[in-house]
PDB file of C-alpha atoms in Angstrom:
ATOM      1  CA  MET A   1     -22.899 -92.916   1.674  1.00 49.00           C
ATOM      2  CA  THR A   2     -24.649 -96.397   2.003  1.00 52.00           C
ATOM      3  CA  GLY A   3     -26.512 -96.955  -1.299  1.00 59.00           C
ATOM      4  CA  GLU A   4     -26.822 -99.600  -3.738  1.00 71.00           C
ATOM      5  CA  HIS A   5     -24.509-100.351  -6.463  1.00 87.00           C
ATOM      6  CA  VAL A   6     -26.261-100.109  -9.326  1.00 93.00           C
ATOM      7  CA  PRO A   7     -26.110-101.664 -12.452  1.00 95.00           C
ATOM      8  CA  CYS A   8     -24.797 -99.949 -16.198  1.00 96.00           C
ATOM      9  CA  ASP A   9     -28.478 -99.799 -16.829  1.00 96.00           C
ATOM     10  CA  LYS A  10     -29.407 -97.770 -14.131  1.00 96.00           C
ATOM     11  CA  CYS A  11     -26.271 -95.882 -14.575  1.00 97.00           C
ATOM     12  CA  GLU A  12     -27.435 -95.706 -18.615  1.00 97.00           C
ATOM     13  CA  GLU A  13     -30.632 -93.991 -17.258  1.00 96.00           C
ATOM     14  CA  LEU A  14     -28.625 -91.420 -15.017  1.00 97.00           C
ATOM     15  CA  LEU A  15     -26.254 -90.259 -17.944  1.00 97.00           C
ATOM     16  CA  HIS A  16     -28.053 -87.444 -19.219  1.00 96.00           C
ATOM     17  CA  GLY A  17     -28.879 -86.067 -15.450  1.00 96.00           C
ATOM     18  CA  TYR A  18     -25.519 -86.448 -14.569  1.00 97.00           C
ATOM     19  CA  LEU A  19     -24.320 -84.174 -17.248  1.00 97.00           C
ATOM     20  CA  ASP A  20     -26.917 -81.613 -16.803  1.00 95.00           C
ATOM     21  CA  ARG A  21     -26.171 -81.895 -12.842  1.00 95.00           C
ATOM     22  CA  THR A  22     -29.476 -82.383 -12.425  1.00 94.00           C
ATOM     23  CA  LEU A  23     -29.483 -85.680  -9.817  1.00 96.00           C
ATOM     24  CA  SER A  24     -29.931 -85.798  -6.303  1.00 97.00           C
ATOM     25  CA  ASP A  25     -26.970 -85.800  -4.514  1.00 97.00           C
ATOM     26  CA  GLU A  26     -27.713 -89.713  -3.844  1.00 96.00           C
ATOM     27  CA  GLU A  27     -27.803 -90.348  -7.825  1.00 97.00           C
ATOM     28  CA  VAL A  28     -24.557 -88.807  -8.466  1.00 97.00           C
ATOM     29  CA  ALA A  29     -22.913 -90.862  -5.501  1.00 97.00           C
ATOM     30  CA  GLN A  30     -24.646 -94.159  -6.928  1.00 96.00           C
ATOM     31  CA  ALA A  31     -23.170 -92.915 -10.915  1.00 97.00           C
ATOM     32  CA  GLU A  32     -19.743 -91.460  -9.864  1.00 97.00           C
ATOM     33  CA  GLU A  33     -19.227 -95.215  -8.021  1.00 97.00           C
ATOM     34  CA  HIS A  34     -20.691 -97.342 -10.736  1.00 97.00           C
ATOM     35  CA  LEU A  35     -18.159 -95.170 -12.986  1.00 97.00           C
ATOM     36  CA  ASP A  36     -15.074 -95.867 -11.305  1.00 96.00           C
ATOM     37  CA  GLY A  37     -15.497 -99.218 -11.751  1.00 95.00           C
ATOM     38  CA  CYS A  38     -16.851 -99.564 -15.068  1.00 97.00           C
ATOM     39  CA  ASP A  39     -14.554 -99.138 -18.498  1.00 97.00           C
ATOM     40  CA  TYR A  40     -18.081 -99.526 -20.370  1.00 97.00           C
ATOM     41  CA  CYS A  41     -20.439 -96.893 -19.135  1.00 97.00           C
ATOM     42  CA  ARG A  42     -17.152 -94.288 -18.138  1.00 97.00           C
ATOM     43  CA  ARG A  43     -16.496 -94.139 -22.227  1.00 97.00           C
ATOM     44  CA  ARG A  44     -19.995 -93.789 -23.121  1.00 98.00           C
ATOM     45  CA  TYR A  45     -20.514 -90.884 -20.435  1.00 98.00           C
ATOM     46  CA  ARG A  46     -17.538 -89.436 -22.024  1.00 98.00           C
ATOM     47  CA  PHE A  47     -18.687 -90.031 -25.615  1.00 98.00           C
ATOM     48  CA  GLU A  48     -22.010 -88.233 -24.501  1.00 98.00           C
ATOM     49  CA  ASP A  49     -19.835 -85.288 -22.954  1.00 97.00           C
ATOM     50  CA  SER A  50     -17.726 -85.086 -26.072  1.00 97.00           C
ATOM     51  CA  LEU A  51     -21.028 -85.310 -28.465  1.00 97.00           C
ATOM     52  CA  ARG A  52     -22.954 -82.431 -26.441  1.00 97.00           C
ATOM     53  CA  THR A  53     -19.610 -79.983 -26.956  1.00 96.00           C
ATOM     54  CA  TYR A  54     -18.879 -81.166 -30.477  1.00 96.00           C
ATOM     55  CA  ILE A  55     -22.666 -80.563 -31.550  1.00 95.00           C
ATOM     56  CA  ARG A  56     -23.005 -76.917 -29.815  1.00 94.00           C
ATOM     57  CA  VAL A  57     -19.958 -76.352 -31.992  1.00 93.00           C
ATOM     58  CA  ALA A  58     -20.850 -78.182 -35.537  1.00 92.00           C
ATOM     59  CA  ALA A  59     -24.385 -76.692 -36.145  1.00 91.00           C
ATOM     60  CA  VAL A  60     -22.945 -73.067 -35.670  1.00 93.00           C
ATOM     61  CA  GLU A  61     -23.096 -70.258 -38.630  1.00 95.00           C
ATOM     62  CA  ARG A  62     -21.890 -67.670 -38.606  1.00 96.00           C
ATOM     63  CA  ILE A  63     -24.567 -64.677 -39.230  1.00 97.00           C
ATOM     64  CA  PRO A  64     -24.050 -62.712 -43.082  1.00 97.00           C
ATOM     65  CA  THR A  65     -22.383 -60.385 -43.418  1.00 94.00           C
ATOM     66  CA  GLY A  66     -25.107 -58.572 -45.746  1.00 96.00           C
ATOM     67  CA  LEU A  67     -27.683 -59.599 -43.229  1.00 97.00           C
ATOM     68  CA  MET A  68     -25.736 -57.787 -40.476  1.00 96.00           C
ATOM     69  CA  ALA A  69     -25.362 -54.865 -42.877  1.00 95.00           C
ATOM     70  CA  ARG A  70     -29.404 -54.568 -43.118  1.00 96.00           C
ATOM     71  CA  LEU A  71     -29.903 -55.208 -39.772  1.00 97.00           C
ATOM     72  CA  GLU A  72     -27.788 -51.922 -38.909  1.00 95.00           C
ATOM     73  CA  GLN A  73     -29.912 -50.337 -41.634  1.00 94.00           C
ATOM     74  CA  LEU A  74     -32.907 -51.384 -39.478  1.00 93.00           C
ATOM     75  CA  ARG A  75     -32.002 -48.335 -36.766  1.00 88.00           C
ATOM     76  CA  THR A  76     -33.656 -45.205 -37.479  1.00 65.00           C
ATOM     77  CA  ASP A  77     -32.383 -42.349 -38.650  1.00 49.00           C
ATOM     78  CA  GLY A  78     -28.897 -43.893 -37.481  1.00 47.00           C
ATOM     79  CA  PRO A  79     -27.380 -43.460 -34.231  1.00 48.00           C
ATOM     80  CA  GLY A  80     -28.446 -40.169 -31.697  1.00 43.00           C
ATOM     81  CA  ALA A  81     -31.163 -38.884 -33.694  1.00 41.00           C
ATOM     82  CA  ALA A  82     -34.383 -37.742 -31.996  1.00 37.00           C
TER      83      ALA A  82
ATOM     84  CA  MET B   1     -25.974 -26.020 -30.467  1.00 55.00           C
ATOM     85  CA  ASP B   2     -26.387 -22.985 -27.940  1.00 55.00           C
ATOM     86  CA  GLU B   3     -25.864 -23.948 -24.035  1.00 57.00           C
ATOM     87  CA  VAL B   4     -29.124 -23.327 -23.270  1.00 57.00           C
ATOM     88  CA  GLU B   5     -31.097 -25.147 -20.011  1.00 64.00           C
ATOM     89  CA  PRO B   6     -32.545 -28.000 -21.952  1.00 66.00           C
ATOM     90  CA  ASP B   7     -36.475 -27.682 -20.595  1.00 85.00           C
ATOM     91  CA  THR B   8     -37.980 -30.902 -19.098  1.00 89.00           C
ATOM     92  CA  GLU B   9     -39.401 -32.359 -22.632  1.00 89.00           C
ATOM     93  CA  ALA B  10     -36.240 -31.893 -24.471  1.00 90.00           C
ATOM     94  CA  ARG B  11     -33.977 -33.592 -21.375  1.00 91.00           C
ATOM     95  CA  ARG B  12     -36.248 -36.243 -21.597  1.00 91.00           C
ATOM     96  CA  LEU B  13     -36.218 -36.996 -25.527  1.00 91.00           C
ATOM     97  CA  ALA B  14     -32.180 -36.804 -25.102  1.00 92.00           C
ATOM     98  CA  GLY B  15     -32.253 -39.516 -22.804  1.00 92.00           C
ATOM     99  CA  GLN B  16     -34.638 -41.541 -24.981  1.00 92.00           C
ATOM    100  CA  ALA B  17     -32.537 -40.853 -27.771  1.00 92.00           C
ATOM    101  CA  ARG B  18     -29.945 -42.459 -25.560  1.00 93.00           C
ATOM    102  CA  ASP B  19     -31.780 -45.816 -24.321  1.00 94.00           C
ATOM    103  CA  ARG B  20     -32.942 -46.307 -27.398  1.00 94.00           C
ATOM    104  CA  VAL B  21     -29.233 -45.994 -28.883  1.00 94.00           C
ATOM    105  CA  ARG B  22     -27.813 -48.195 -26.069  1.00 95.00           C
ATOM    106  CA  PHE B  23     -30.639 -50.904 -26.813  1.00 97.00           C
ATOM    107  CA  GLU B  24     -30.108 -51.126 -30.637  1.00 97.00           C
ATOM    108  CA  GLU B  25     -26.165 -51.302 -29.920  1.00 97.00           C
ATOM    109  CA  GLU B  26     -26.701 -54.016 -27.186  1.00 97.00           C
ATOM    110  CA  ALA B  27     -29.207 -55.870 -29.425  1.00 98.00           C
ATOM    111  CA  LEU B  28     -26.735 -55.765 -32.838  1.00 98.00           C
ATOM    112  CA  ALA B  29     -24.048 -57.169 -30.937  1.00 98.00           C
ATOM    113  CA  LEU B  30     -26.395 -60.424 -30.088  1.00 98.00           C
ATOM    114  CA  ALA B  31     -26.651 -60.432 -33.809  1.00 98.00           C
ATOM    115  CA  ASP B  32     -24.466 -63.217 -34.269  1.00 97.00           C
ATOM    116  CA  GLN B  33     -26.110 -65.383 -31.570  1.00 97.00           C
ATOM    117  CA  VAL B  34     -29.375 -64.851 -32.093  1.00 98.00           C
ATOM    118  CA  TYR B  35     -28.433 -66.219 -35.986  1.00 98.00           C
ATOM    119  CA  ARG B  36     -27.109 -68.569 -34.797  1.00 97.00           C
ATOM    120  CA  VAL B  37     -30.266 -70.213 -33.123  1.00 97.00           C
ATOM    121  CA  ALA B  38     -32.237 -69.036 -35.647  1.00 97.00           C
ATOM    122  CA  ARG B  39     -30.485 -70.892 -38.059  1.00 96.00           C
ATOM    123  CA  ARG B  40     -31.307 -74.375 -36.465  1.00 96.00           C
ATOM    124  CA  MET B  41     -34.847 -73.758 -35.843  1.00 94.00           C
ATOM    125  CA  VAL B  42     -35.574 -73.567 -39.919  1.00 93.00           C
ATOM    126  CA  SER B  43     -34.996 -75.230 -42.618  1.00 90.00           C
ATOM    127  CA  THR B  44     -32.959 -72.947 -44.920  1.00 92.00           C
ATOM    128  CA  ARG B  45     -30.095 -70.399 -44.812  1.00 96.00           C
ATOM    129  CA  GLU B  46     -32.958 -67.710 -46.385  1.00 95.00           C
ATOM    130  CA  GLU B  47     -35.296 -68.594 -44.186  1.00 94.00           C
ATOM    131  CA  ALA B  48     -33.378 -67.127 -40.940  1.00 96.00           C
ATOM    132  CA  GLU B  49     -32.231 -64.205 -42.330  1.00 97.00           C
ATOM    133  CA  ASP B  50     -35.735 -63.395 -42.822  1.00 96.00           C
ATOM    134  CA  LEU B  51     -36.701 -64.401 -39.728  1.00 97.00           C
ATOM    135  CA  VAL B  52     -33.450 -62.629 -37.585  1.00 98.00           C
ATOM    136  CA  GLN B  53     -34.471 -59.149 -39.736  1.00 97.00           C
ATOM    137  CA  ASP B  54     -38.438 -59.448 -39.405  1.00 97.00           C
ATOM    138  CA  THR B  55     -36.967 -60.080 -35.615  1.00 98.00           C
ATOM    139  CA  TYR B  56     -34.623 -56.823 -35.269  1.00 98.00           C
ATOM    140  CA  ALA B  57     -37.596 -54.903 -37.057  1.00 97.00           C
ATOM    141  CA  ARG B  58     -39.876 -55.909 -34.640  1.00 97.00           C
ATOM    142  CA  ALA B  59     -37.553 -55.288 -31.750  1.00 97.00           C
ATOM    143  CA  PHE B  60     -36.527 -51.978 -32.845  1.00 97.00           C
ATOM    144  CA  ARG B  61     -40.093 -50.800 -32.968  1.00 95.00           C
ATOM    145  CA  SER B  62     -40.907 -52.088 -29.602  1.00 96.00           C
ATOM    146  CA  TRP B  63     -37.747 -51.576 -27.807  1.00 96.00           C
ATOM    147  CA  GLN B  64     -39.060 -49.828 -25.139  1.00 96.00           C
ATOM    148  CA  SER B  65     -41.143 -53.298 -23.750  1.00 97.00           C
ATOM    149  CA  TYR B  66     -37.888 -54.515 -23.171  1.00 97.00           C
ATOM    150  CA  THR B  67     -37.191 -53.595 -19.435  1.00 96.00           C
ATOM    151  CA  PRO B  68     -32.900 -52.685 -19.325  1.00 93.00           C
ATOM    152  CA  GLY B  69     -31.360 -55.459 -17.247  1.00 93.00           C
ATOM    153  CA  THR B  70     -33.146 -58.221 -18.451  1.00 96.00           C
ATOM    154  CA  ASN B  71     -31.970 -60.982 -20.519  1.00 97.00           C
ATOM    155  CA  LEU B  72     -32.090 -59.417 -24.093  1.00 98.00           C
ATOM    156  CA  ARG B  73     -31.034 -62.398 -25.911  1.00 98.00           C
ATOM    157  CA  ALA B  74     -34.162 -64.776 -23.870  1.00 98.00           C
ATOM    158  CA  TRP B  75     -36.577 -61.603 -25.398  1.00 98.00           C
ATOM    159  CA  LEU B  76     -34.996 -61.388 -28.627  1.00 98.00           C
ATOM    160  CA  LEU B  77     -35.782 -65.244 -29.406  1.00 98.00           C
ATOM    161  CA  ARG B  78     -39.089 -64.812 -27.851  1.00 98.00           C
ATOM    162  CA  ILE B  79     -39.880 -62.828 -30.868  1.00 98.00           C
ATOM    163  CA  LEU B  80     -37.747 -64.435 -33.316  1.00 97.00           C
ATOM    164  CA  THR B  81     -40.038 -67.759 -31.863  1.00 96.00           C
ATOM    165  CA  ASN B  82     -43.422 -65.830 -32.309  1.00 95.00           C
ATOM    166  CA  LEU B  83     -42.682 -64.878 -35.801  1.00 95.00           C
ATOM    167  CA  ASN B  84     -41.513 -68.195 -36.654  1.00 94.00           C
ATOM    168  CA  LEU B  85     -44.578 -70.313 -35.200  1.00 90.00           C
ATOM    169  CA  ASP B  86     -46.518 -66.865 -36.968  1.00 88.00           C
ATOM    170  CA  ARG B  87     -45.422 -68.349 -40.547  1.00 84.00           C
ATOM    171  CA  GLY B  88     -47.271 -71.327 -39.859  1.00 74.00           C
ATOM    172  CA  ARG B  89     -45.126 -74.287 -38.717  1.00 62.00           C
ATOM    173  CA  ARG B  90     -44.220 -77.746 -40.880  1.00 57.00           C
ATOM    174  CA  ILE B  91     -45.838 -80.621 -39.710  1.00 49.00           C
ATOM    175  CA  GLN B  92     -45.500 -81.179 -35.942  1.00 53.00           C
ATOM    176  CA  ARG B  93     -43.983 -84.877 -36.154  1.00 54.00           C
ATOM    177  CA  ARG B  94     -42.398 -86.785 -39.057  1.00 56.00           C
ATOM    178  CA  PRO B  95     -44.908 -89.786 -40.209  1.00 50.00           C
ATOM    179  CA  ASP B  96     -41.587 -91.933 -39.535  1.00 51.00           C
ATOM    180  CA  GLU B  97     -40.227 -90.979 -36.643  1.00 58.00           C
ATOM    181  CA  THR B  98     -41.136 -94.002 -34.301  1.00 59.00           C
ATOM    182  CA  PRO B  99     -39.720 -93.112 -30.833  1.00 62.00           C
ATOM    183  CA  LEU B 100     -37.179 -95.720 -29.978  1.00 66.00           C
ATOM    184  CA  ASP B 101     -37.249 -97.296 -26.746  1.00 73.00           C
ATOM    185  CA  GLU B 102     -33.517 -97.442 -26.902  1.00 86.00           C
ATOM    186  CA  GLY B 103     -31.289 -96.631 -23.897  1.00 93.00           C
ATOM    187  CA  ASP B 104     -29.393 -93.221 -23.899  1.00 96.00           C
ATOM    188  CA  TYR B 105     -25.871 -95.379 -24.833  1.00 97.00           C
ATOM    189  CA  TYR B 106     -27.687 -96.308 -27.609  1.00 96.00           C
ATOM    190  CA  LEU B 107     -25.591 -94.249 -30.318  1.00 96.00           C
ATOM    191  CA  ALA B 108     -22.481 -94.832 -28.879  1.00 97.00           C
ATOM    192  CA  ASN B 109     -23.180 -98.166 -29.111  1.00 96.00           C
ATOM    193  CA  ARG B 110     -24.498 -98.178 -32.845  1.00 95.00           C
ATOM    194  CA  LEU B 111     -21.213 -95.905 -34.037  1.00 95.00           C
ATOM    195  CA  ALA B 112     -19.141 -98.698 -31.818  1.00 95.00           C
ATOM    196  CA  GLU B 113     -20.437-101.596 -33.896  1.00 93.00           C
ATOM    197  CA  GLN B 114     -20.523 -99.614 -36.843  1.00 92.00           C
ATOM    198  CA  ALA B 115     -16.513 -99.282 -36.588  1.00 93.00           C
ATOM    199  CA  GLY B 116     -16.685-103.016 -35.850  1.00 93.00           C
ATOM    200  CA  GLU B 117     -15.466-102.328 -32.623  1.00 93.00           C
ATOM    201  CA  GLN B 118     -15.350-104.256 -28.818  1.00 94.00           C
ATOM    202  CA  THR B 119     -14.688-101.342 -26.978  1.00 95.00           C
ATOM    203  CA  LEU B 120     -16.218 -98.208 -27.694  1.00 95.00           C
ATOM    204  CA  ASP B 121     -13.291 -96.229 -28.622  1.00 96.00           C
ATOM    205  CA  GLN B 122     -15.083 -92.403 -27.688  1.00 94.00           C
ATOM    206  CA  ASP B 123     -13.156 -89.829 -29.351  1.00 93.00           C
ATOM    207  CA  ARG B 124     -13.003 -91.966 -32.717  1.00 93.00           C
ATOM    208  CA  ALA B 125     -16.550 -92.151 -32.589  1.00 94.00           C
ATOM    209  CA  VAL B 126     -17.456 -88.157 -32.059  1.00 94.00           C
ATOM    210  CA  GLU B 127     -14.954 -87.900 -34.604  1.00 91.00           C
ATOM    211  CA  ARG B 128     -16.732 -89.747 -37.219  1.00 90.00           C
ATOM    212  CA  LEU B 129     -19.732 -87.698 -37.061  1.00 93.00           C
ATOM    213  CA  SER B 130     -19.157 -85.089 -39.825  1.00 93.00           C
ATOM    214  CA  GLN B 131     -20.925 -81.290 -39.320  1.00 92.00           C
ATOM    215  CA  ASP B 132     -23.286 -82.292 -42.093  1.00 93.00           C
ATOM    216  CA  SER B 133     -24.704 -85.343 -40.111  1.00 94.00           C
ATOM    217  CA  ILE B 134     -25.216 -82.950 -37.155  1.00 95.00           C
ATOM    218  CA  VAL B 135     -26.880 -80.637 -38.919  1.00 94.00           C
ATOM    219  CA  ASN B 136     -29.339 -82.595 -41.233  1.00 93.00           C
ATOM    220  CA  ALA B 137     -30.223 -84.757 -37.907  1.00 94.00           C
ATOM    221  CA  LEU B 138     -31.227 -81.631 -36.139  1.00 94.00           C
ATOM    222  CA  ALA B 139     -33.177 -80.990 -39.253  1.00 92.00           C
ATOM    223  CA  GLY B 140     -35.129 -83.989 -39.423  1.00 91.00           C
ATOM    224  CA  ILE B 141     -35.853 -84.279 -35.458  1.00 93.00           C
ATOM    225  CA  SER B 142     -40.203 -82.509 -35.072  1.00 92.00           C
ATOM    226  CA  ASP B 143     -40.125 -79.121 -34.562  1.00 93.00           C
ATOM    227  CA  ASP B 144     -41.481 -79.265 -31.089  1.00 94.00           C
ATOM    228  CA  PHE B 145     -38.383 -81.079 -29.890  1.00 95.00           C
ATOM    229  CA  ARG B 146     -35.757 -78.862 -32.371  1.00 96.00           C
ATOM    230  CA  ASP B 147     -36.930 -76.049 -30.918  1.00 96.00           C
ATOM    231  CA  VAL B 148     -36.078 -76.856 -27.364  1.00 97.00           C
ATOM    232  CA  VAL B 149     -32.924 -78.887 -28.592  1.00 97.00           C
ATOM    233  CA  VAL B 150     -31.920 -76.210 -30.411  1.00 97.00           C
ATOM    234  CA  LEU B 151     -32.491 -73.423 -27.312  1.00 98.00           C
ATOM    235  CA  VAL B 152     -30.475 -75.532 -24.018  1.00 97.00           C
ATOM    236  CA  ASP B 153     -28.285 -77.400 -26.027  1.00 96.00           C
ATOM    237  CA  ILE B 154     -26.851 -74.626 -28.728  1.00 95.00           C
ATOM    238  CA  GLY B 155     -27.828 -71.404 -27.398  1.00 96.00           C
ATOM    239  CA  GLU B 156     -27.313 -72.533 -23.746  1.00 95.00           C
ATOM    240  CA  PHE B 157     -30.312 -70.955 -22.708  1.00 96.00           C
ATOM    241  CA  SER B 158     -31.292 -72.317 -18.813  1.00 96.00           C
ATOM    242  CA  TYR B 159     -34.683 -74.399 -18.755  1.00 96.00           C
ATOM    243  CA  ALA B 160     -36.049 -71.420 -17.282  1.00 96.00           C
ATOM    244  CA  ASP B 161     -35.113 -69.421 -20.110  1.00 97.00           C
ATOM    245  CA  ALA B 162     -36.253 -71.558 -23.093  1.00 98.00           C
ATOM    246  CA  ALA B 163     -39.925 -71.976 -21.098  1.00 98.00           C
ATOM    247  CA  GLN B 164     -40.191 -67.800 -21.275  1.00 97.00           C
ATOM    248  CA  ILE B 165     -38.537 -67.688 -25.260  1.00 97.00           C
ATOM    249  CA  LEU B 166     -41.403 -71.081 -25.712  1.00 97.00           C
ATOM    250  CA  ASP B 167     -43.766 -70.065 -24.070  1.00 96.00           C
ATOM    251  CA  VAL B 168     -44.666 -73.346 -22.136  1.00 97.00           C
ATOM    252  CA  PRO B 169     -44.305 -74.869 -18.824  1.00 98.00           C
ATOM    253  CA  ILE B 170     -40.718 -75.869 -17.451  1.00 97.00           C
ATOM    254  CA  GLY B 171     -41.701 -79.224 -17.419  1.00 97.00           C
ATOM    255  CA  THR B 172     -43.051 -79.665 -20.803  1.00 97.00           C
ATOM    256  CA  VAL B 173     -39.021 -77.799 -21.508  1.00 97.00           C
ATOM    257  CA  MET B 174     -37.619 -81.035 -19.897  1.00 95.00           C
ATOM    258  CA  SER B 175     -39.532 -83.362 -21.462  1.00 95.00           C
ATOM    259  CA  ARG B 176     -39.413 -81.993 -25.140  1.00 96.00           C
ATOM    260  CA  LEU B 177     -35.600 -81.760 -24.282  1.00 96.00           C
ATOM    261  CA  HIS B 178     -34.997 -85.141 -22.902  1.00 94.00           C
ATOM    262  CA  ARG B 179     -37.439 -86.706 -26.281  1.00 94.00           C
ATOM    263  CA  GLY B 180     -35.264 -84.194 -28.554  1.00 95.00           C
ATOM    264  CA  ARG B 181     -32.010 -85.431 -27.856  1.00 96.00           C
ATOM    265  CA  LYS B 182     -33.198 -88.952 -28.043  1.00 95.00           C
ATOM    266  CA  ALA B 183     -34.371 -87.995 -31.430  1.00 95.00           C
ATOM    267  CA  LEU B 184     -31.622 -86.180 -32.549  1.00 96.00           C
ATOM    268  CA  ARG B 185     -29.339 -89.434 -31.366  1.00 96.00           C
ATOM    269  CA  GLN B 186     -31.473 -91.388 -33.016  1.00 94.00           C
ATOM    270  CA  ALA B 187     -31.145 -89.454 -36.426  1.00 93.00           C
ATOM    271  CA  LEU B 188     -27.312 -89.158 -36.165  1.00 94.00           C
ATOM    272  CA  ALA B 189     -26.947 -93.265 -35.679  1.00 92.00           C
ATOM    273  CA  GLU B 190     -29.158 -93.285 -39.157  1.00 88.00           C
ATOM    274  CA  GLU B 191     -26.999 -90.881 -40.474  1.00 82.00           C
ATOM    275  CA  ALA B 192     -24.115 -91.841 -40.047  1.00 77.00           C
ATOM    276  CA  ALA B 193     -24.900 -95.939 -41.101  1.00 73.00           C
TER     277      ALA B 193
END
C-alpha cells in the first residue's frame, strides 16, 4: 500500500483513534508502519492500551450490599403478586 | 386454586405480572453495573446510593415504557442521568481547568520524566498510578467530560448508546470523550507528581 511515512507527531495524533478502531484503513496502515520501526511510539501506544484497561478496573466499586437489599425491597409486594 | 379456565382479563393480568417480575429481575441483575457507573459520576458514595435507589424506584414504576429486548442497561442509565441532572449539576467547568494543548503522549512522557527514565518503561508507568489517583482525577474533571468518559471508558457503552443516554448528538459524545480523556490524563499527570 503506498502512503507517506508519518512522523511521530502524526502517529501520536492517531493513538486514540487506533485504539478505538475509528481510523480509516489508510490511517491504520500509517500508524502500524510507523510503529513497526519506532520504539518510542510503540511504548506509548502500549502505555495507553494498558492505561485504558487499568482505568476500567481501578474505577470499579461494587454495589454495597445494603443498597442491593433496598432495591429488592422496591419491588411491589414481592414477585408474582398481581 | 381452582383449575377453572381463566377469562381473558385474568390471563392478561397474569401475563403482565410475569412480565413485570422478569423485568424487575433483569433490572436488578444490572444493579452492580449501574452502581459502578453512578459511583464515578457523582462525588460521594451517599449520592451514588441515593441516585441508584431513585433510579430503580422510577424504573419499577415505569417498567412498561421499556421495550423488551432493547438495551436495558442503557435505559436504566438514561433514567439515572436525567435524575442526576434534575438534582442540579455542580459547576460545569473547574475555574482552573485550562485545556492543555499537549499531545496524547503527555501523561506517558510526564511519568517517564518523574521516574527519571530516558526510555519509558510503559508497564512500570501504569503501575505507578494508584487506584485513588484514578478516582480523584476522574472526580476533578468537568461534569460533561466525566459523564462521557465514565459511560464509554468505564461503562463500555458505544458512542451511540452514550449519545442516547445523555440525549446529545453522537458528535458531541465524540468531542467530549476526546477532550475528557485529555483532561483526565492531564489530571493524572498532576496527581502523580
